[in-house]
JSON list of C-alpha atoms in Angstrom, two decimals:
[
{"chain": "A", "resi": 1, "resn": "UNK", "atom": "CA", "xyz": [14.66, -31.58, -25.83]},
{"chain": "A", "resi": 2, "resn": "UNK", "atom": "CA", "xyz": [13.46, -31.53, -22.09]},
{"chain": "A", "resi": 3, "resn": "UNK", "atom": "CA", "xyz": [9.95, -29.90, -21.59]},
{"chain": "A", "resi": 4, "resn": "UNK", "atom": "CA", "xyz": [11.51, -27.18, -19.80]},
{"chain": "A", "resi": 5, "resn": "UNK", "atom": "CA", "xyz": [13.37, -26.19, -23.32]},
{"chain": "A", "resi": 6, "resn": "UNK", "atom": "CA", "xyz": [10.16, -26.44, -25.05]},
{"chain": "A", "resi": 7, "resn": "UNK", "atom": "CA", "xyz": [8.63, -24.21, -22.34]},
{"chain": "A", "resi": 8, "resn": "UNK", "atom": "CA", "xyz": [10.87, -21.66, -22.36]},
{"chain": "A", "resi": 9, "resn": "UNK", "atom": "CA", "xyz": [11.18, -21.84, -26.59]},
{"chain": "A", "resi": 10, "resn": "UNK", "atom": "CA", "xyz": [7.73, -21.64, -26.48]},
{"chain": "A", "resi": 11, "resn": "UNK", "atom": "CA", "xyz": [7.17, -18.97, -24.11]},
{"chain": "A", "resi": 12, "resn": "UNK", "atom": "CA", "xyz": [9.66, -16.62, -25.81]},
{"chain": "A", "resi": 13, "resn": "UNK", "atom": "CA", "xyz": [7.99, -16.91, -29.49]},
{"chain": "A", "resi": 14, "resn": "UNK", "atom": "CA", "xyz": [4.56, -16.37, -27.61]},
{"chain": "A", "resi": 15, "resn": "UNK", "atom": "CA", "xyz": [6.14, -13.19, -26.07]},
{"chain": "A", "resi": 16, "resn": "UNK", "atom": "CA", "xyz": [7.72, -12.32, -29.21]},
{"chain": "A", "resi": 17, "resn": "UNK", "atom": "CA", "xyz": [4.57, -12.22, -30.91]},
{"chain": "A", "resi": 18, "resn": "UNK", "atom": "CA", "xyz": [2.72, -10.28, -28.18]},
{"chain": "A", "resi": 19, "resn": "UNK", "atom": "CA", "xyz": [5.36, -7.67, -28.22]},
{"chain": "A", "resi": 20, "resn": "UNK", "atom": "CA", "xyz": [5.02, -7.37, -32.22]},
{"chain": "A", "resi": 21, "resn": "UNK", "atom": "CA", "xyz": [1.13, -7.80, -33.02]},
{"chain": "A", "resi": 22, "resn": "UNK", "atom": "CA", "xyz": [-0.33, -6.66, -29.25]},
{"chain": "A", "resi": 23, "resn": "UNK", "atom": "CA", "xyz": [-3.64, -5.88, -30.97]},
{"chain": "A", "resi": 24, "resn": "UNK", "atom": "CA", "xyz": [-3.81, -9.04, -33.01]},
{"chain": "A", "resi": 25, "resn": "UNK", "atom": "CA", "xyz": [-2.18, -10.93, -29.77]},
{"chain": "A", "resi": 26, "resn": "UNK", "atom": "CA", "xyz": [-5.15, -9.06, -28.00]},
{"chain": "A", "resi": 27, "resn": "UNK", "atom": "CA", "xyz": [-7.98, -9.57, -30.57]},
{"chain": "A", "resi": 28, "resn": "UNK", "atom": "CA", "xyz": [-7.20, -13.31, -30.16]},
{"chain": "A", "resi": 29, "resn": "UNK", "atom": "CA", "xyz": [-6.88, -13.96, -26.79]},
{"chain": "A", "resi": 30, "resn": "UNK", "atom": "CA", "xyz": [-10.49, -11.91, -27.11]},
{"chain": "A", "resi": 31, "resn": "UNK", "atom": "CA", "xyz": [-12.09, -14.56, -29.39]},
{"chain": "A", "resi": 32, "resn": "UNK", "atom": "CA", "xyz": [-10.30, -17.34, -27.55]},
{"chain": "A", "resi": 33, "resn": "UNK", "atom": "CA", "xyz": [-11.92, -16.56, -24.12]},
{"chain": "A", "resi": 34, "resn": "UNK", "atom": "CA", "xyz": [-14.98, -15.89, -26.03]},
{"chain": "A", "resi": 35, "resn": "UNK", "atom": "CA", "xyz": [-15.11, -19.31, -27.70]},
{"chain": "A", "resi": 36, "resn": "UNK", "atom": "CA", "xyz": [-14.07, -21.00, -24.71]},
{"chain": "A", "resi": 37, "resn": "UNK", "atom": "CA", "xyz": [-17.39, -18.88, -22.85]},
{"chain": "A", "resi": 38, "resn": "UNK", "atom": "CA", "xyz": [-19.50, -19.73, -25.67]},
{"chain": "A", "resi": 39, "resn": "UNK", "atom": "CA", "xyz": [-19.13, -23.43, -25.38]},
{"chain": "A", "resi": 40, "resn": "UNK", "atom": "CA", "xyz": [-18.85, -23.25, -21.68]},
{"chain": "A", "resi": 41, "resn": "UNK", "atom": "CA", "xyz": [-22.35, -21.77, -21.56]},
{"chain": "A", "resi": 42, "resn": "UNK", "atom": "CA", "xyz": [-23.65, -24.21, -23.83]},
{"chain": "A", "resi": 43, "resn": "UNK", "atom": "CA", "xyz": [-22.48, -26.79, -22.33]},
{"chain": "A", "resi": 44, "resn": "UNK", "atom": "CA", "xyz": [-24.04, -25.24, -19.10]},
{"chain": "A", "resi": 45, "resn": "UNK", "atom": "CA", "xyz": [-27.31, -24.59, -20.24]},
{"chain": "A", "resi": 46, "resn": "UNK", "atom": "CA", "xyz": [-27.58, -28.00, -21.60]},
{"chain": "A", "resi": 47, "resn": "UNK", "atom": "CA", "xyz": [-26.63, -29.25, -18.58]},
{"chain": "A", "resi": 48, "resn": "UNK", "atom": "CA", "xyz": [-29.29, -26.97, -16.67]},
{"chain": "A", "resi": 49, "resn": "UNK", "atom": "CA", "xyz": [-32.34, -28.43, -18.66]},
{"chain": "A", "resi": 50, "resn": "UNK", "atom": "CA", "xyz": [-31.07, -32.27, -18.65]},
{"chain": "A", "resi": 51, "resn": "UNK", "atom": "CA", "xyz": [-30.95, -31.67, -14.60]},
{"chain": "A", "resi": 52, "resn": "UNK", "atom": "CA", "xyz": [-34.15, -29.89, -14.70]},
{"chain": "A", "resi": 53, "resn": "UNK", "atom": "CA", "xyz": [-36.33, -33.09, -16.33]},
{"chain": "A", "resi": 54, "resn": "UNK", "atom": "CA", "xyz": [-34.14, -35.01, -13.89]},
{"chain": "A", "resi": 55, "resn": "UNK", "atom": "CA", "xyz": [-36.13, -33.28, -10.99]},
{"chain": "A", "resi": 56, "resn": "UNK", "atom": "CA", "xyz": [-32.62, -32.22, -9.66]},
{"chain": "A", "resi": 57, "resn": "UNK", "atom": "CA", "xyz": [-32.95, -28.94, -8.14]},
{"chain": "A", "resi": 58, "resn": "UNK", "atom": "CA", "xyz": [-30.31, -26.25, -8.87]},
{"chain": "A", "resi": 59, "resn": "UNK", "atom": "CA", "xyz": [-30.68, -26.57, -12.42]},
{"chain": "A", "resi": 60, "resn": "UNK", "atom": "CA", "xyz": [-32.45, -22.96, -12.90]},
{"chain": "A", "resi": 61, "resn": "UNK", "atom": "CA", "xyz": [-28.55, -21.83, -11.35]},
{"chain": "A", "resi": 62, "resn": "UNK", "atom": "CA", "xyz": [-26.74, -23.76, -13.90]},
{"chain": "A", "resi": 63, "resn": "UNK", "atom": "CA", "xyz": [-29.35, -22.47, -16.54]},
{"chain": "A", "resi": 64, "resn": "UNK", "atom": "CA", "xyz": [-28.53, -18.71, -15.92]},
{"chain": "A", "resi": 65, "resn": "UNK", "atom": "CA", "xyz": [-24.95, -19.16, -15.41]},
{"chain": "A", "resi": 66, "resn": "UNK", "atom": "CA", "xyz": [-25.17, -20.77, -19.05]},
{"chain": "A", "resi": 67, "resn": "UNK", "atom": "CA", "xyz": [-26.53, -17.98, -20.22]},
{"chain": "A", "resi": 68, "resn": "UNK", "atom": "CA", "xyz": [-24.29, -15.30, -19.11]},
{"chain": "A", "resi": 69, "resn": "UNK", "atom": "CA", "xyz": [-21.54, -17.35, -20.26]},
{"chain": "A", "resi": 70, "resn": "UNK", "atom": "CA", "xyz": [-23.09, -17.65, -24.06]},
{"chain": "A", "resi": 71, "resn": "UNK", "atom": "CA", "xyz": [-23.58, -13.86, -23.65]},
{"chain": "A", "resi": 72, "resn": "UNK", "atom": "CA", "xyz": [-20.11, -13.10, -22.72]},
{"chain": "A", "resi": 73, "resn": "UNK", "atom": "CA", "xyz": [-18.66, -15.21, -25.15]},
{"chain": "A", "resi": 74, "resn": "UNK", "atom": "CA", "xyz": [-20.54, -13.97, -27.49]},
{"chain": "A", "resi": 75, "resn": "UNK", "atom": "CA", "xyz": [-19.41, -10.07, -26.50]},
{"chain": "A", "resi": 76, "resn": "UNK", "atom": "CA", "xyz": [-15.84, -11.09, -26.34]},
{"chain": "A", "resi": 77, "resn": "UNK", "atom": "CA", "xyz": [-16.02, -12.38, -29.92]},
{"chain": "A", "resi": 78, "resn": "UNK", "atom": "CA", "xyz": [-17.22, -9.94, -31.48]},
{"chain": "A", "resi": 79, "resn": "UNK", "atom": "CA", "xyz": [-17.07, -6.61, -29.08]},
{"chain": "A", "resi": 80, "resn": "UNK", "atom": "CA", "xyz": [-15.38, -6.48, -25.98]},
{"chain": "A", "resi": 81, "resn": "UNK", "atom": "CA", "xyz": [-11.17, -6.98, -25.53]},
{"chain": "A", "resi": 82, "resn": "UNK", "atom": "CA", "xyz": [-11.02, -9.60, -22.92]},
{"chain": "A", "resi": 83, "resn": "UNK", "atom": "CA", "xyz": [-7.25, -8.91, -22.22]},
{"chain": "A", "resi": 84, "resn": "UNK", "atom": "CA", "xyz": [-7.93, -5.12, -20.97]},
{"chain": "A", "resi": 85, "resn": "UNK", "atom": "CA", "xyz": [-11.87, -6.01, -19.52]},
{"chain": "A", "resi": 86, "resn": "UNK", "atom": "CA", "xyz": [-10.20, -9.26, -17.34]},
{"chain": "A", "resi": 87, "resn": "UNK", "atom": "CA", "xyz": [-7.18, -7.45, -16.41]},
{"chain": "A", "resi": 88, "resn": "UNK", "atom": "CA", "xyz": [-9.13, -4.23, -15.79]},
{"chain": "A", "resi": 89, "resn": "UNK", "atom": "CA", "xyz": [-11.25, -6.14, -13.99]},
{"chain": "A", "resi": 90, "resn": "UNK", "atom": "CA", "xyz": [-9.00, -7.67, -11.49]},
{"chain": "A", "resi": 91, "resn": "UNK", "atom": "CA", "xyz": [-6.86, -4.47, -10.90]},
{"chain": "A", "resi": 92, "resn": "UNK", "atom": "CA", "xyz": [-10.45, -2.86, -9.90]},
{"chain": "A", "resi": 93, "resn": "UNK", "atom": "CA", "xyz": [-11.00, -5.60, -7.59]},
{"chain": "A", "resi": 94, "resn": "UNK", "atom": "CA", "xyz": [-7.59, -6.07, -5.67]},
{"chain": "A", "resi": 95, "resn": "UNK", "atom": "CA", "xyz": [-7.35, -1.65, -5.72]},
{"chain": "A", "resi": 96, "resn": "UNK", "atom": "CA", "xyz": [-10.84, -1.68, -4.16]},
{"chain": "A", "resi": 97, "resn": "UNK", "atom": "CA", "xyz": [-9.61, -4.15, -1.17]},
{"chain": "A", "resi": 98, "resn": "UNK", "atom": "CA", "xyz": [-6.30, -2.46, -0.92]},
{"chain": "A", "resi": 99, "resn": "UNK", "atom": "CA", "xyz": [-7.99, 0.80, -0.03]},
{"chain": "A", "resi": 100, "resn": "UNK", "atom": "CA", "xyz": [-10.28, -0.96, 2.66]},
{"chain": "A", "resi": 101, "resn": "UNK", "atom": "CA", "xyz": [-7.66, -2.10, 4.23]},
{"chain": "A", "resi": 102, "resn": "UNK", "atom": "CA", "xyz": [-5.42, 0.78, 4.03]},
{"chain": "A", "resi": 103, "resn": "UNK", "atom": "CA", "xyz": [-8.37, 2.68, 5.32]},
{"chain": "A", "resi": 104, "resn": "UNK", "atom": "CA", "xyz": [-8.86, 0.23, 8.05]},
{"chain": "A", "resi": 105, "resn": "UNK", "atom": "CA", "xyz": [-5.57, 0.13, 9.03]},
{"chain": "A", "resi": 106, "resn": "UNK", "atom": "CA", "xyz": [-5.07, 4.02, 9.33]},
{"chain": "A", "resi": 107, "resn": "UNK", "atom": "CA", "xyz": [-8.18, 4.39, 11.44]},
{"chain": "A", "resi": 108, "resn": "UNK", "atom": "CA", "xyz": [-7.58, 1.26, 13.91]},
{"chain": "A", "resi": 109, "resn": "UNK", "atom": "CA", "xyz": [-4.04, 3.04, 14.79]},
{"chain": "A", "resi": 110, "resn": "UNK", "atom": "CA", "xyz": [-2.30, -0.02, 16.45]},
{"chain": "A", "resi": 111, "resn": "UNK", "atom": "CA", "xyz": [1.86, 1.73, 15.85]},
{"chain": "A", "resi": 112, "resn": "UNK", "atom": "CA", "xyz": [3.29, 3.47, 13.75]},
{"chain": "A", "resi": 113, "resn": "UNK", "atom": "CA", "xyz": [4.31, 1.20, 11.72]},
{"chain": "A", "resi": 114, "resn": "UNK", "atom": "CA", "xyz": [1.20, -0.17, 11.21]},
{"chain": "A", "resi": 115, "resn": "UNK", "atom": "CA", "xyz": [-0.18, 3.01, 10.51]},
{"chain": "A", "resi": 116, "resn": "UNK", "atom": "CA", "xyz": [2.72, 3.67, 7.69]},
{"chain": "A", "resi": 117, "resn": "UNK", "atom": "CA", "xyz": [1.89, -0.10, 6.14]},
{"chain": "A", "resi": 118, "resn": "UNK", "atom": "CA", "xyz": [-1.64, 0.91, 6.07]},
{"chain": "A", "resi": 119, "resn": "UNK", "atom": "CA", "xyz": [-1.03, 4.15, 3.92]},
{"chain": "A", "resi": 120, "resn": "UNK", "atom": "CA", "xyz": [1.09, 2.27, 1.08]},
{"chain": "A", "resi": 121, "resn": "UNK", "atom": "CA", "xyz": [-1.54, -0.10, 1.46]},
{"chain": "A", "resi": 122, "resn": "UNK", "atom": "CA", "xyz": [-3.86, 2.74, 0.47]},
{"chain": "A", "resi": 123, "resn": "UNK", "atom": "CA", "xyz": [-1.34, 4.38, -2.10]},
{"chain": "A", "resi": 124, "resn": "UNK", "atom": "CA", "xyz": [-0.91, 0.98, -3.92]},
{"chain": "A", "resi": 125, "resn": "UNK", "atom": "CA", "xyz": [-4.58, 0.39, -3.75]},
{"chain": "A", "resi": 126, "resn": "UNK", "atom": "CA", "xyz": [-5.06, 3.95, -5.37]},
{"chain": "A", "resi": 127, "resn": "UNK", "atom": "CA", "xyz": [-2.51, 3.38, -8.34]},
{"chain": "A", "resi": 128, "resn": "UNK", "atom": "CA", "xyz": [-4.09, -0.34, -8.60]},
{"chain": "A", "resi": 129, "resn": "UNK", "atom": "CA", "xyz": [-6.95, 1.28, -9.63]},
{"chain": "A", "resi": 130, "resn": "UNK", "atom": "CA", "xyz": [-5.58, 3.90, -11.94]},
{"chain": "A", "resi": 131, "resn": "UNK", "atom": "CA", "xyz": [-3.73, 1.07, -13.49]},
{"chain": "A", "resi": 132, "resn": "UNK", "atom": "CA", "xyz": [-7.44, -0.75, -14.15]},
{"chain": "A", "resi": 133, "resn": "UNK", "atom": "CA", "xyz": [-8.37, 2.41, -15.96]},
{"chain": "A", "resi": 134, "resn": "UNK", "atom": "CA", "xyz": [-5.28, 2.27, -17.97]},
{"chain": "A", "resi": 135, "resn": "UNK", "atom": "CA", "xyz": [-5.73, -1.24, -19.01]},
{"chain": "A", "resi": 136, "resn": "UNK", "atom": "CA", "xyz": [-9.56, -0.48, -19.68]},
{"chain": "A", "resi": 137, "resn": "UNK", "atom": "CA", "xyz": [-8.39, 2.70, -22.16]},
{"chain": "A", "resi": 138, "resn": "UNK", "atom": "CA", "xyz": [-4.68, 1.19, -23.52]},
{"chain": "A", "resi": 139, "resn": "UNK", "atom": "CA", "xyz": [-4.83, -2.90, -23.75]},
{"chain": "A", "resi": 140, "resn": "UNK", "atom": "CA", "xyz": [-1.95, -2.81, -26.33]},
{"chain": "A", "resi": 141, "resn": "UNK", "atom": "CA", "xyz": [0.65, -1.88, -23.66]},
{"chain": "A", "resi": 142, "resn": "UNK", "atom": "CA", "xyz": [-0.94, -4.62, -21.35]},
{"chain": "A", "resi": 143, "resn": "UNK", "atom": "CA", "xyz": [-0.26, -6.98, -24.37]},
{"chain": "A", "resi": 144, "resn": "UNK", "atom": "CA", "xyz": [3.25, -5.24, -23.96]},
{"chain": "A", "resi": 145, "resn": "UNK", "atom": "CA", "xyz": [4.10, -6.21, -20.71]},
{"chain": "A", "resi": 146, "resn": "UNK", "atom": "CA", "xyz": [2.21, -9.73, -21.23]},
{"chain": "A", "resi": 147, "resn": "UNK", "atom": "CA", "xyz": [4.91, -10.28, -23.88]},
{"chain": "A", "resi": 148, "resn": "UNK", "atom": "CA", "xyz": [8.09, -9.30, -21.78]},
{"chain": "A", "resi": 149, "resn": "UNK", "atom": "CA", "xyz": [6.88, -11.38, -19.04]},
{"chain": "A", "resi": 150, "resn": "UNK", "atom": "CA", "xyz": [6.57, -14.17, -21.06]},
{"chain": "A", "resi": 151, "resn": "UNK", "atom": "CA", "xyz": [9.79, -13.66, -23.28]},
{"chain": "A", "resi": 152, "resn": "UNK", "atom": "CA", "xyz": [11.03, -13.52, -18.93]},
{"chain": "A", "resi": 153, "resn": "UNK", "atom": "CA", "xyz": [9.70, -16.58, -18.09]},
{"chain": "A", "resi": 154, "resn": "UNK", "atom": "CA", "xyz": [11.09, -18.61, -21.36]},
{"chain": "A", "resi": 155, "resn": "UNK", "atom": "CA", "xyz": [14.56, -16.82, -20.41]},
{"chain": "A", "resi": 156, "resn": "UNK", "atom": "CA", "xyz": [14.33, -18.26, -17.34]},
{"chain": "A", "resi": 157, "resn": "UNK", "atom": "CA", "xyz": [13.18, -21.67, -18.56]},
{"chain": "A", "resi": 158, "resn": "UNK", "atom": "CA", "xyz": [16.18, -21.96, -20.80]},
{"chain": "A", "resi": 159, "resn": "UNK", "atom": "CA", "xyz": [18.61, -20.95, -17.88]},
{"chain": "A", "resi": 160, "resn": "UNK", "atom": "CA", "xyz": [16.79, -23.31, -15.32]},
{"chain": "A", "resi": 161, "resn": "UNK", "atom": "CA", "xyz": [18.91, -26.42, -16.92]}
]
């Protein structure tokens, strides 16, 4: 089989199995993230203190960011849901920028159809936000649509040949 079979074989079990277990498709994408924070942070710290009897400066950075790393990890292990935190998260962020510039554009005025762009702007930044706080409340329909994109992609994988 070509990788591109695998792929898309792949992808649709994976989506398959979001779509069926979304919490225990959620719980472990939690403890994978965590894991992979956990050792990242290790790794950083350890890092940190080797550069720091080096003399090499930036090490106290590379010690902290170690830290927060072993402290995330360890929250996303055992407490927080990655999946809705990271993708709660990152709606907050683009909604937040959406609205500046929607606001921007509306008060700069250039056309009218600049002014129109700048109010979906603003609308889409507005339900990017309420989105984030649905993800933050509901991750199993995030693991939902995570599925049917992925059962989407494998689709399309299959019908690339």
């Amino acid at each position: 089989m070509e990788r591109e079979n695998l792929s898309g074989i792949f992808s649709i079990v994976l989506g398959l199995i979001f779509i069926l277990f979304p919490m225990f498709s959620s719980n472990l994408i939690s403890i994978i993230v965590g894991l992979s924070l956990l050792f990242f942070g290790l790794s950083a710290a350890f890092m940190g203190f080797t550069m720091r009897r080096n003399g090499i400066p930036y090490s106290l950075i590379s010690i902290i960011i170690g830290i927060v790393a072993v402290i995330l990890g360890f929250g996303f292990i055992f407490y927080l849901d990655a999946l809705s935190f990271l993708v709660g998260f990152q709606l907050y962020i683009v909604g937040f920028i959406m609205i500046v510039f929607g606001i921007t554009g509306v008060i700069s005025k250039l056309n009218r159809i600049s002014s129109f762009t700048s109010i979906l702007v603003l609308l889409m930044g507005i339900v990017s936000i309420a989105l984030a706080i649905f993800a933050l409340n509901q991750p199993i329909y995030i693991a939902i649509i995570i599925g049917i994109v992925l059962i989407i992609e494998g689709v399309s994988f299959l019908l690339n040949d």
